Short mmCIF file of C-alpha atoms in Angstrom, two decimals:
data_model
loop_
_atom_site.label_atom_id
_atom_site.label_comp_id
_atom_site.label_asym_id
_atom_site.label_seq_id
_atom_site.Cartn_x
_atom_site.Cartn_y
_atom_site.Cartn_z
CA MET A 75 -5.30 -22.16 2.21
CA GLN A 76 -6.07 -19.87 5.15
CA THR A 77 -6.93 -22.79 7.43
CA ALA A 78 -3.68 -24.57 6.63
CA ALA A 79 -1.60 -21.39 6.96
CA ASN A 80 -3.14 -20.48 10.31
CA ALA A 81 -2.64 -24.04 11.58
CA TYR A 82 1.01 -24.02 10.55
CA GLN A 83 1.62 -20.64 12.16
CA SER A 84 -0.05 -21.91 15.33
CA TYR A 85 2.25 -24.93 15.25
CA LEU A 86 5.32 -22.70 14.85
CA GLY A 87 4.22 -20.42 17.67
CA GLU A 88 4.38 -16.63 17.89
CA LYS A 89 7.62 -14.70 17.86
CA PRO A 90 8.21 -12.31 20.79
CA THR A 91 7.45 -8.63 20.18
CA VAL A 92 7.40 -5.42 22.20
CA VAL A 93 3.74 -4.69 21.32
CA GLY A 94 0.55 -6.68 21.49
CA ASN A 95 -1.87 -6.87 18.59
CA ALA A 96 -5.12 -7.05 20.57
CA TYR A 97 -6.82 -4.00 22.01
CA LYS A 98 -8.89 -3.44 25.13
CA ALA A 99 -12.47 -2.35 24.51
CA ARG A 100 -13.87 0.73 26.22
CA GLU A 101 -15.66 0.10 29.48
CA ASP A 102 -18.83 1.84 28.30
CA GLY A 103 -19.33 -0.82 25.60
CA SER A 104 -19.36 1.72 22.77
CA THR A 105 -19.03 0.43 19.22
CA MET A 106 -17.76 1.72 15.89
CA LYS A 107 -18.18 0.95 12.22
CA ALA A 108 -15.31 -1.13 10.83
CA LEU A 109 -14.61 -3.13 7.66
CA ALA A 110 -13.76 -6.78 8.36
CA TRP A 111 -12.65 -9.77 6.28
CA PHE A 112 -14.73 -12.97 6.31
CA GLY A 113 -13.50 -14.81 3.21
CA ALA A 114 -12.46 -14.37 -0.40
CA LYS A 115 -14.49 -11.46 -1.84
CA ASP A 116 -16.42 -11.30 1.45
CA VAL A 117 -15.76 -8.09 3.38
CA ARG A 118 -18.42 -6.68 5.68
CA LEU A 119 -19.11 -3.51 7.63
CA ILE A 120 -19.46 -4.58 11.27
CA ASP A 121 -20.02 -3.03 14.66
CA ALA A 122 -16.76 -3.50 16.57
CA PRO A 123 -15.76 -2.38 20.07
CA VAL A 124 -14.16 1.05 20.23
CA PRO A 125 -10.52 0.59 21.31
CA ASP A 126 -9.15 1.97 24.54
CA ILE A 127 -5.59 2.51 25.72
CA THR A 128 -4.18 -0.98 26.03
CA GLU A 129 -0.46 -0.32 26.42
CA ASP A 130 1.25 2.79 27.79
CA ASP A 131 2.65 3.82 24.38
CA ASP A 132 -0.75 3.66 22.66
CA VAL A 133 -2.56 6.44 20.84
CA ILE A 134 -6.25 6.13 19.97
CA LEU A 135 -7.39 8.03 16.88
CA ARG A 136 -10.76 9.20 15.69
CA VAL A 137 -10.33 8.44 12.01
CA THR A 138 -10.99 11.44 9.76
CA GLY A 139 -9.83 9.83 6.53
CA THR A 140 -9.08 6.35 5.29
CA THR A 141 -8.86 4.65 1.91
CA ILE A 142 -8.45 1.42 -0.04
CA CYS A 143 -5.08 0.35 -1.42
CA GLY A 144 -4.29 -1.87 -4.39
CA SER A 145 -2.58 -4.27 -2.00
CA ASP A 146 -5.89 -4.60 -0.11
CA LEU A 147 -7.16 -6.50 -3.14
CA HIS A 148 -4.73 -9.31 -2.27
CA LEU A 149 -6.62 -9.61 1.02
CA TYR A 150 -9.97 -9.32 -0.75
CA HIS A 151 -9.05 -12.30 -2.90
CA GLY A 152 -7.73 -14.21 0.12
CA GLU A 153 -4.22 -14.39 -1.31
CA ILE A 154 -2.30 -13.18 1.74
CA LEU A 155 -1.68 -15.92 4.29
CA THR A 156 -3.14 -16.19 7.81
CA LEU A 157 -6.20 -14.04 7.39
CA GLN A 158 -8.80 -14.79 10.03
CA LYS A 159 -12.53 -14.14 9.94
CA GLY A 160 -13.36 -10.83 11.55
CA ASP A 161 -9.95 -9.21 10.95
CA ILE A 162 -10.39 -5.42 10.66
CA LEU A 163 -8.69 -4.22 7.47
CA GLY A 164 -7.00 -1.00 6.38
CA HIS A 165 -3.48 0.36 6.60
CA GLU A 166 -3.82 3.92 5.23
CA PHE A 167 -5.54 6.35 7.56
CA MET A 168 -5.26 9.58 9.52
CA GLY A 169 -7.19 11.20 12.30
CA VAL A 170 -7.42 13.23 15.45
CA VAL A 171 -5.85 12.05 18.69
CA ASP A 172 -8.65 10.86 20.98
CA ARG A 173 -6.67 9.31 23.84
CA ILE A 174 -3.00 8.85 24.69
CA GLY A 175 -1.09 6.43 26.89
CA ARG A 176 0.92 7.74 29.80
CA ASN A 177 4.26 7.25 27.99
CA VAL A 178 3.24 9.42 25.02
CA LYS A 179 4.75 12.87 25.60
CA ASN A 180 5.00 14.27 22.05
CA LEU A 181 1.28 14.31 21.15
CA GLN A 182 -1.83 15.91 22.60
CA VAL A 183 -5.52 15.03 22.53
CA GLY A 184 -7.13 16.86 19.63
CA GLN A 185 -3.99 16.95 17.48
CA ARG A 186 -4.25 15.96 13.79
CA VAL A 187 -1.87 13.20 12.73
CA VAL A 188 -1.25 10.75 9.92
CA THR A 189 -0.09 7.25 10.78
CA SER A 190 2.41 5.06 8.95
CA PHE A 191 1.07 1.75 7.67
CA GLN A 192 3.85 -0.03 9.54
CA ILE A 193 4.22 -0.23 13.30
CA ALA A 194 7.80 0.61 14.26
CA CYS A 195 9.28 0.23 17.72
CA GLY A 196 11.55 3.26 17.30
CA GLU A 197 14.46 1.61 19.05
CA CYS A 198 15.87 -1.31 17.03
CA GLU A 199 18.79 -1.01 14.59
CA TYR A 200 16.43 -0.46 11.62
CA CYS A 201 14.21 2.07 13.37
CA LYS A 202 17.25 4.12 14.40
CA LYS A 203 17.93 4.53 10.67
CA LYS A 204 14.23 5.35 10.06
CA LEU A 205 13.85 2.07 8.14
CA SER A 206 10.52 1.64 9.90
CA SER A 207 9.11 -1.09 7.67
CA PHE A 208 12.02 -3.34 8.59
CA CYS A 209 11.52 -3.04 12.37
CA ASN A 210 12.62 -6.21 14.13
CA ARG A 211 10.31 -6.11 17.11
CA THR A 212 6.64 -5.64 16.20
CA ASN A 213 5.59 -8.58 13.99
CA ASN A 214 4.97 -11.90 15.73
CA SER A 215 4.55 -13.96 12.54
CA SER A 216 6.61 -17.13 12.76
CA LEU A 217 5.30 -18.10 9.32
CA GLN A 218 6.78 -15.01 7.68
CA GLU A 219 10.14 -15.73 9.29
CA ASP A 220 9.92 -19.34 8.13
CA MET A 221 9.24 -18.22 4.53
CA TYR A 222 11.57 -15.22 4.30
CA GLY A 223 14.25 -15.90 6.91
CA GLN A 224 13.31 -12.71 8.77
CA ARG A 225 10.21 -10.63 9.49
CA ASP A 226 8.95 -7.23 8.37
CA ALA A 227 7.52 -4.80 10.89
CA GLY A 228 3.97 -5.29 11.99
CA PHE A 229 1.44 -3.67 9.63
CA PHE A 230 -2.06 -2.39 10.29
CA GLY A 231 -4.95 -4.42 8.91
CA TYR A 232 -2.94 -6.81 6.76
CA SER A 233 -3.49 -10.30 8.19
CA HIS A 234 -1.62 -12.18 10.88
CA PHE A 235 1.25 -12.62 8.41
CA THR A 236 2.12 -9.04 9.38
CA GLY A 237 1.23 -9.25 13.04
CA GLY A 238 -2.57 -9.33 13.18
CA PHE A 239 -3.10 -5.66 14.11
CA PRO A 240 -6.64 -4.28 13.62
CA GLY A 241 -6.61 -1.73 10.81
CA GLY A 242 -7.87 1.73 10.05
CA GLN A 243 -10.85 1.14 7.77
CA ALA A 244 -12.84 2.03 10.85
CA GLU A 245 -14.06 4.99 12.88
CA TYR A 246 -11.42 4.52 15.57
CA VAL A 247 -8.05 2.78 15.59
CA ARG A 248 -5.47 1.91 18.20
CA VAL A 249 -1.93 2.94 17.19
CA PRO A 250 0.70 0.95 19.13
CA LYS A 251 3.89 2.93 19.78
CA GLY A 252 1.87 5.98 18.85
CA ASN A 253 4.66 8.30 19.93
CA VAL A 254 6.73 6.86 17.04
CA ASN A 255 4.15 6.08 14.36
CA CYS A 256 2.13 9.31 14.20
CA LEU A 257 3.22 12.38 12.22
CA PRO A 258 1.67 15.70 13.36
CA ILE A 259 0.05 17.65 10.54
CA PRO A 260 0.00 21.47 10.26
CA PRO A 261 -3.52 22.85 10.81
CA ASN A 262 -3.78 24.58 7.43
CA ILE A 263 -3.22 21.45 5.30
CA PRO A 264 -6.41 19.61 4.21
CA ASP A 265 -6.75 15.90 4.88
CA GLU A 266 -6.77 15.01 1.18
CA LEU A 267 -3.19 16.27 0.84
CA VAL A 268 -1.73 14.34 3.77
CA LEU A 269 -3.74 11.12 4.19
CA TYR A 270 -1.59 9.39 1.60
CA LEU A 271 1.61 10.03 3.56
CA SER A 272 0.54 6.85 5.36
CA ASP A 273 1.54 4.68 2.40
CA VAL A 274 1.11 5.51 -1.28
CA LEU A 275 3.27 8.64 -1.37
CA PRO A 276 6.27 7.23 0.57
CA THR A 277 5.90 3.86 -1.17
CA SER A 278 6.03 5.35 -4.67
CA TYR A 279 8.79 7.79 -3.72
CA HIS A 280 10.82 4.94 -2.20
CA ALA A 281 10.49 2.91 -5.41
CA VAL A 282 11.95 5.77 -7.44
CA VAL A 283 14.74 6.65 -5.00
CA ASP A 284 15.70 3.08 -4.11
CA THR A 285 15.78 1.92 -7.74
CA GLY A 286 17.98 4.90 -8.55
CA VAL A 287 16.11 7.09 -11.06
CA GLN A 288 18.51 9.81 -12.22
CA LYS A 289 18.20 12.91 -14.37
CA GLY A 290 17.93 11.96 -18.03
CA ASP A 291 16.85 8.34 -17.42
CA ILE A 292 14.19 6.63 -19.50
CA VAL A 293 11.88 4.90 -17.03
CA GLY A 294 9.33 2.16 -17.61
CA VAL A 295 6.44 1.74 -15.15
CA TRP A 296 4.35 -1.42 -15.13
CA GLY A 297 0.88 -0.80 -13.68
CA LEU A 298 -1.00 2.49 -13.41
CA GLY A 299 -2.83 2.14 -10.16
CA PRO A 300 -2.17 4.87 -7.59
CA ILE A 301 1.36 3.59 -6.89
CA GLY A 302 2.25 3.44 -10.59
CA LEU A 303 0.82 6.89 -11.28
CA CYS A 304 2.81 8.35 -8.41
CA VAL A 305 5.98 6.51 -9.47
CA ALA A 306 5.59 8.08 -12.91
CA LYS A 307 5.08 11.55 -11.41
CA TRP A 308 8.03 11.21 -8.99
CA SER A 309 10.24 9.98 -11.85
CA LEU A 310 9.47 13.10 -13.85
CA LEU A 311 10.13 15.28 -10.80
CA LYS A 312 13.49 13.53 -10.37
CA GLY A 313 14.42 14.48 -13.93
CA ALA A 314 13.58 11.42 -16.03
CA SER A 315 13.70 12.37 -19.70
CA ARG A 316 10.87 9.97 -20.58
CA VAL A 317 8.45 7.81 -18.64
CA ILE A 318 6.68 4.98 -20.44
CA ALA A 319 3.85 3.26 -18.56
CA ILE A 320 2.14 -0.06 -19.29
CA ASP A 321 -1.51 -0.82 -18.44
CA ASN A 322 -4.75 -1.64 -20.25
CA VAL A 323 -7.37 0.39 -18.37
CA PRO A 324 -8.32 3.36 -20.60
CA SER A 325 -8.99 5.79 -17.73
CA ARG A 326 -5.62 5.01 -16.15
CA LEU A 327 -3.78 5.38 -19.44
CA ALA A 328 -5.50 8.74 -19.98
CA LYS A 329 -4.61 9.90 -16.47
CA ALA A 330 -0.94 9.03 -17.06
CA GLU A 331 -0.90 10.82 -20.40
CA SER A 332 -2.35 13.93 -18.74
CA ILE A 333 0.80 14.26 -16.59
CA GLY A 334 3.22 13.82 -19.50
CA VAL A 335 3.70 10.04 -19.55
CA GLU A 336 3.88 7.93 -22.71
CA THR A 337 1.72 4.80 -22.52
CA ILE A 338 1.47 1.28 -23.87
CA ASN A 339 -1.88 -0.49 -23.79
CA PHE A 340 -0.96 -4.16 -23.42
CA SER A 341 -4.34 -5.21 -24.79
CA GLU A 342 -3.32 -3.59 -28.09
CA HIS A 343 0.39 -4.41 -27.93
CA LYS A 344 0.53 -8.04 -26.85
CA ASP A 345 4.33 -8.10 -27.03
CA VAL A 346 5.15 -5.34 -24.55
CA VAL A 347 8.91 -5.82 -24.81
CA LYS A 348 8.84 -5.51 -28.60
CA ARG A 349 6.83 -2.29 -28.33
CA ILE A 350 9.28 -0.84 -25.79
CA TYR A 351 12.23 -1.52 -28.11
CA GLU A 352 10.34 0.18 -30.93
CA LEU A 353 10.06 3.26 -28.70
CA VAL A 354 13.49 2.95 -27.04
CA PRO A 355 15.89 0.97 -29.27
CA GLY A 356 18.59 0.78 -26.58
CA GLY A 357 16.24 -0.34 -23.84
CA LEU A 358 15.03 1.33 -20.67
CA ASP A 359 17.44 2.65 -18.06
CA ILE A 360 15.04 1.85 -15.24
CA ALA A 361 11.99 -0.40 -14.98
CA ILE A 362 9.71 -0.38 -11.93
CA ASP A 363 7.13 -3.10 -11.32
CA CYS A 364 4.03 -1.54 -9.74
CA GLY A 365 1.68 -4.28 -10.90
CA THR A 366 -0.15 -7.14 -9.28
CA PHE A 367 0.65 -10.81 -8.83
CA HIS A 368 -2.96 -12.00 -8.70
CA GLU A 369 -3.88 -11.32 -12.34
CA PRO A 370 -1.61 -13.39 -14.61
CA LYS A 371 -1.98 -12.70 -18.33
CA SER A 372 -0.99 -16.01 -19.92
CA LEU A 373 -2.91 -19.28 -19.78
CA LEU A 374 0.21 -21.00 -18.46
CA HIS A 375 0.47 -18.81 -15.37
CA LYS A 376 -3.31 -18.76 -14.88
CA ALA A 377 -3.27 -22.56 -14.81
CA GLN A 378 -0.29 -22.76 -12.46
CA LYS A 379 -1.86 -20.28 -10.09
CA ALA A 380 -5.22 -22.08 -10.15
CA MET A 381 -3.50 -25.36 -9.29
CA MET A 382 -1.42 -23.67 -6.55
CA LEU A 383 1.80 -24.52 -8.39
CA GLU A 384 2.81 -20.90 -7.85
CA THR A 385 1.42 -18.08 -5.74
CA ASP A 386 2.79 -15.16 -7.77
CA SER A 387 3.29 -14.63 -11.50
CA SER A 388 6.68 -13.69 -12.96
CA GLU A 389 5.28 -12.26 -16.22
CA ILE A 390 5.70 -8.56 -15.44
CA LEU A 391 9.18 -9.01 -14.01
CA ASN A 392 10.26 -10.99 -17.05
CA GLU A 393 9.02 -8.20 -19.33
CA ALA A 394 10.86 -5.60 -17.28
CA ILE A 395 14.10 -7.61 -17.21
CA LYS A 396 14.05 -8.03 -20.99
CA ALA A 397 13.09 -4.39 -21.61
CA VAL A 398 15.93 -2.73 -19.70
CA ARG A 399 19.32 -2.08 -21.23
CA LYS A 400 22.39 -4.03 -20.20
CA ARG A 401 23.33 -2.96 -16.66
CA GLY A 402 19.89 -1.41 -16.29
CA SER A 403 17.90 -1.54 -13.05
CA VAL A 404 14.58 -3.20 -12.24
CA GLY A 405 12.79 -2.19 -9.04
CA ILE A 406 10.08 -4.31 -7.43
CA ILE A 407 7.58 -2.32 -5.40
CA ALA A 408 4.63 -4.56 -6.35
CA ALA A 409 3.59 -6.53 -3.27
CA TYR A 410 4.72 -10.04 -4.18
CA ALA A 411 4.22 -12.47 -1.32
CA GLY A 412 5.26 -16.02 -2.24
CA PHE A 413 6.77 -18.07 -5.03
CA THR A 414 6.81 -17.99 -8.83
CA ASN A 415 7.76 -20.21 -11.76
CA GLY A 416 9.40 -19.38 -15.08
CA PHE A 417 11.52 -16.52 -13.76
CA ASN A 418 14.11 -15.37 -16.32
CA ILE A 419 17.11 -15.56 -14.03
CA GLY A 420 19.44 -16.08 -17.00
CA ALA A 421 18.69 -12.62 -18.39
CA VAL A 422 19.33 -11.06 -14.98
CA MET A 423 22.81 -12.58 -14.89
CA GLU A 424 23.83 -12.25 -18.53
CA LYS A 425 22.64 -8.64 -18.95
CA GLY A 426 23.97 -7.59 -15.57
CA VAL A 427 20.54 -6.34 -14.52
CA ARG A 428 20.36 -4.65 -11.13
CA LEU A 429 17.29 -6.44 -9.70
CA ILE A 430 16.20 -4.49 -6.64
CA GLY A 431 13.56 -5.68 -4.21
CA ASN A 432 12.48 -2.31 -2.85
CA GLY A 433 10.76 -3.93 0.11
CA GLN A 434 7.84 -2.47 1.97
CA ALA A 435 8.54 1.26 2.00
CA PRO A 436 10.07 2.72 5.19
CA VAL A 437 7.51 5.50 5.61
CA HIS A 438 9.41 7.23 8.43
CA LEU A 439 12.42 7.76 6.16
CA TYR A 440 10.44 9.90 3.74
CA TRP A 441 7.22 11.31 5.15
CA THR A 442 8.65 14.51 6.63
CA GLU A 443 10.60 15.24 3.43
CA ILE A 444 7.55 14.66 1.25
CA LEU A 445 5.35 16.83 3.49
CA ASN A 446 7.77 19.74 3.76
CA ASP A 447 9.50 19.71 0.38
CA TYR A 448 6.75 18.56 -1.96
CA ILE A 449 3.24 18.90 -0.49
CA MET A 450 3.59 22.18 1.40
CA THR A 451 5.51 23.74 -1.50
CA GLY A 452 2.93 22.59 -4.05
CA LYS A 453 5.40 20.50 -6.06
CA PHE A 454 3.31 17.36 -5.55
CA ASP A 455 -0.45 17.59 -5.10
CA PRO A 456 -1.90 14.12 -4.36
CA ARG A 457 -5.35 15.22 -5.45
CA PHE A 458 -4.43 14.44 -9.05
CA MET A 459 -5.00 10.74 -8.28
CA ILE A 460 -8.11 11.05 -6.08
CA THR A 461 -11.12 10.19 -8.22
CA HIS A 462 -13.88 9.61 -5.65
CA ARG A 463 -15.02 10.25 -2.09
CA VAL A 464 -17.42 7.85 -0.37
CA PRO A 465 -18.76 7.24 3.15
CA ILE A 466 -17.44 4.41 5.28
CA ASP A 467 -20.77 2.61 4.85
CA ASP A 468 -19.83 1.95 1.19
CA PHE A 469 -16.63 0.02 1.94
CA PRO A 470 -17.94 -3.44 0.88
CA GLU A 471 -19.21 -2.06 -2.43
CA LEU A 472 -16.01 -0.05 -2.85
CA TYR A 473 -13.86 -3.18 -2.68
CA GLU A 474 -15.86 -4.76 -5.51
CA ALA A 475 -15.78 -1.59 -7.62
CA PHE A 476 -12.05 -1.07 -7.04
CA ASP A 477 -11.35 -4.68 -7.94
CA LYS A 478 -13.28 -4.32 -11.19
CA ARG A 479 -11.77 -0.85 -11.88
CA ILE A 480 -15.13 0.68 -12.72
CA ALA A 481 -15.93 4.37 -13.15
CA GLY A 482 -12.26 5.29 -13.63
CA VAL A 483 -11.60 4.66 -9.94
CA GLU A 484 -8.06 5.31 -8.74
CA LYS A 485 -7.53 6.60 -5.21
CA VAL A 486 -10.58 7.08 -3.03
CA PHE A 487 -11.03 9.22 0.08
CA VAL A 488 -13.29 7.38 2.52
CA GLU A 489 -14.91 9.62 5.10
CA THR A 490 -16.22 8.84 8.58
CA LYS A 491 -18.52 10.77 10.88
CA PHE A 492 -15.40 12.61 12.09
CA SER A 493 -14.27 13.84 8.66
CA ASN A 494 -14.06 17.45 7.54
CA PRO A 495 -15.93 18.53 4.40
CA PRO A 496 -14.11 18.02 1.09
CA SER A 497 -11.39 20.59 0.42
CA GLU A 498 -11.25 22.71 -2.71
CA GLY A 499 -10.16 20.67 -5.72
CA ALA A 500 -11.03 17.32 -4.11
CA PRO A 501 -13.96 15.09 -5.15
CA LYS A 502 -17.33 15.61 -3.52
CA LEU A 503 -19.17 12.84 -1.71
CA SER A 504 -20.75 10.16 -3.88
CA ARG A 505 -22.16 6.66 -3.40
CA VAL A 506 -20.65 3.64 -5.10
CA LYS A 507 -24.07 2.43 -6.23
CA ASP A 508 -24.45 5.62 -8.25
CA TRP A 509 -21.14 5.32 -10.11
CA GLN A 510 -21.43 4.76 -13.82
CA GLN A 511 -20.56 1.13 -14.52
#
């Protein structure tokens, strides 16, 4: 699939952008540890050249914290198009400014920053509205435009479908348009509280705001990975009267229950919709899909996916559509990428369901609000979802463990040689090989 996709994108040619995706290596030949993709379930820690200033708007970071995201598992399984061997992965990271280009006037060497997972130009019609993930000028993927009609912004470490930019699961990273895509962090805030401003916190917040959760709503959340857990927590903070979450991993169900969420284990309740109507006879006001497209439940969708008759499964969306009340809303923050069969479009029309594709979250729209109004005030402490801390050397093993959901793993803080010690209330350093299976 990757060979064909890369060949087709090459045939289509690259779209023009205002940033390049390649970086210049440092003249001294120095290298860094970085996590790279080489095939399905084949990620390796490599020695890669340390990036230098390549364009005048660049910022080079020494990475002090990075992590793995549920959407990285789509790359791990080779299910995102136009991956190429040796691509450096990772789109959630923060660090200390190491070098700056001559056009960067708002940052200084030595300053702590967190970086958005998207690369925004700061000047197009979307960027002017802080809709950074929808930037028109940083993703060169002709294939994405061919499939979707338009292109997202470029993303770090997420294949050439999103621009082919080397990612932040590394000791250093080049940030194009660094004057736009770096958020300065106050010195008294520990890394564990702000690293996730790069993606998971704005993404989950966006799902709740964009889908329209209001005070008194009954909200259903499909999937209790880090995004789902945060969606549940944001929904409660926004005044939801009840939040009901669906998953089948015991540790995740227990974590959700500990923050006041009702749960449904779909291994015990095979008919999720029936169970929801037992709990909420009138149906949910809001349903938010935070699940995954690469793990279909039914034999029918497993077979269709295996035979490449569909890329994504519609099972979760169909459950959500049936479970909401008439004129209810269904938000899609799960990272669907292609095409699906068996979608219940009739129920969408006949029930008047508001089906909302949330899109990749515009981090710049929310990250200052979340930092100032929720993190610094103590209203939202991201450490509730951090279960482990590991060194960068463990990244290959971490991908396998995260994929298998062992040891209650949720969000992980991955440290580099530049990281500070763990803050109070955050997990201490461990090794994946020592986790209880």
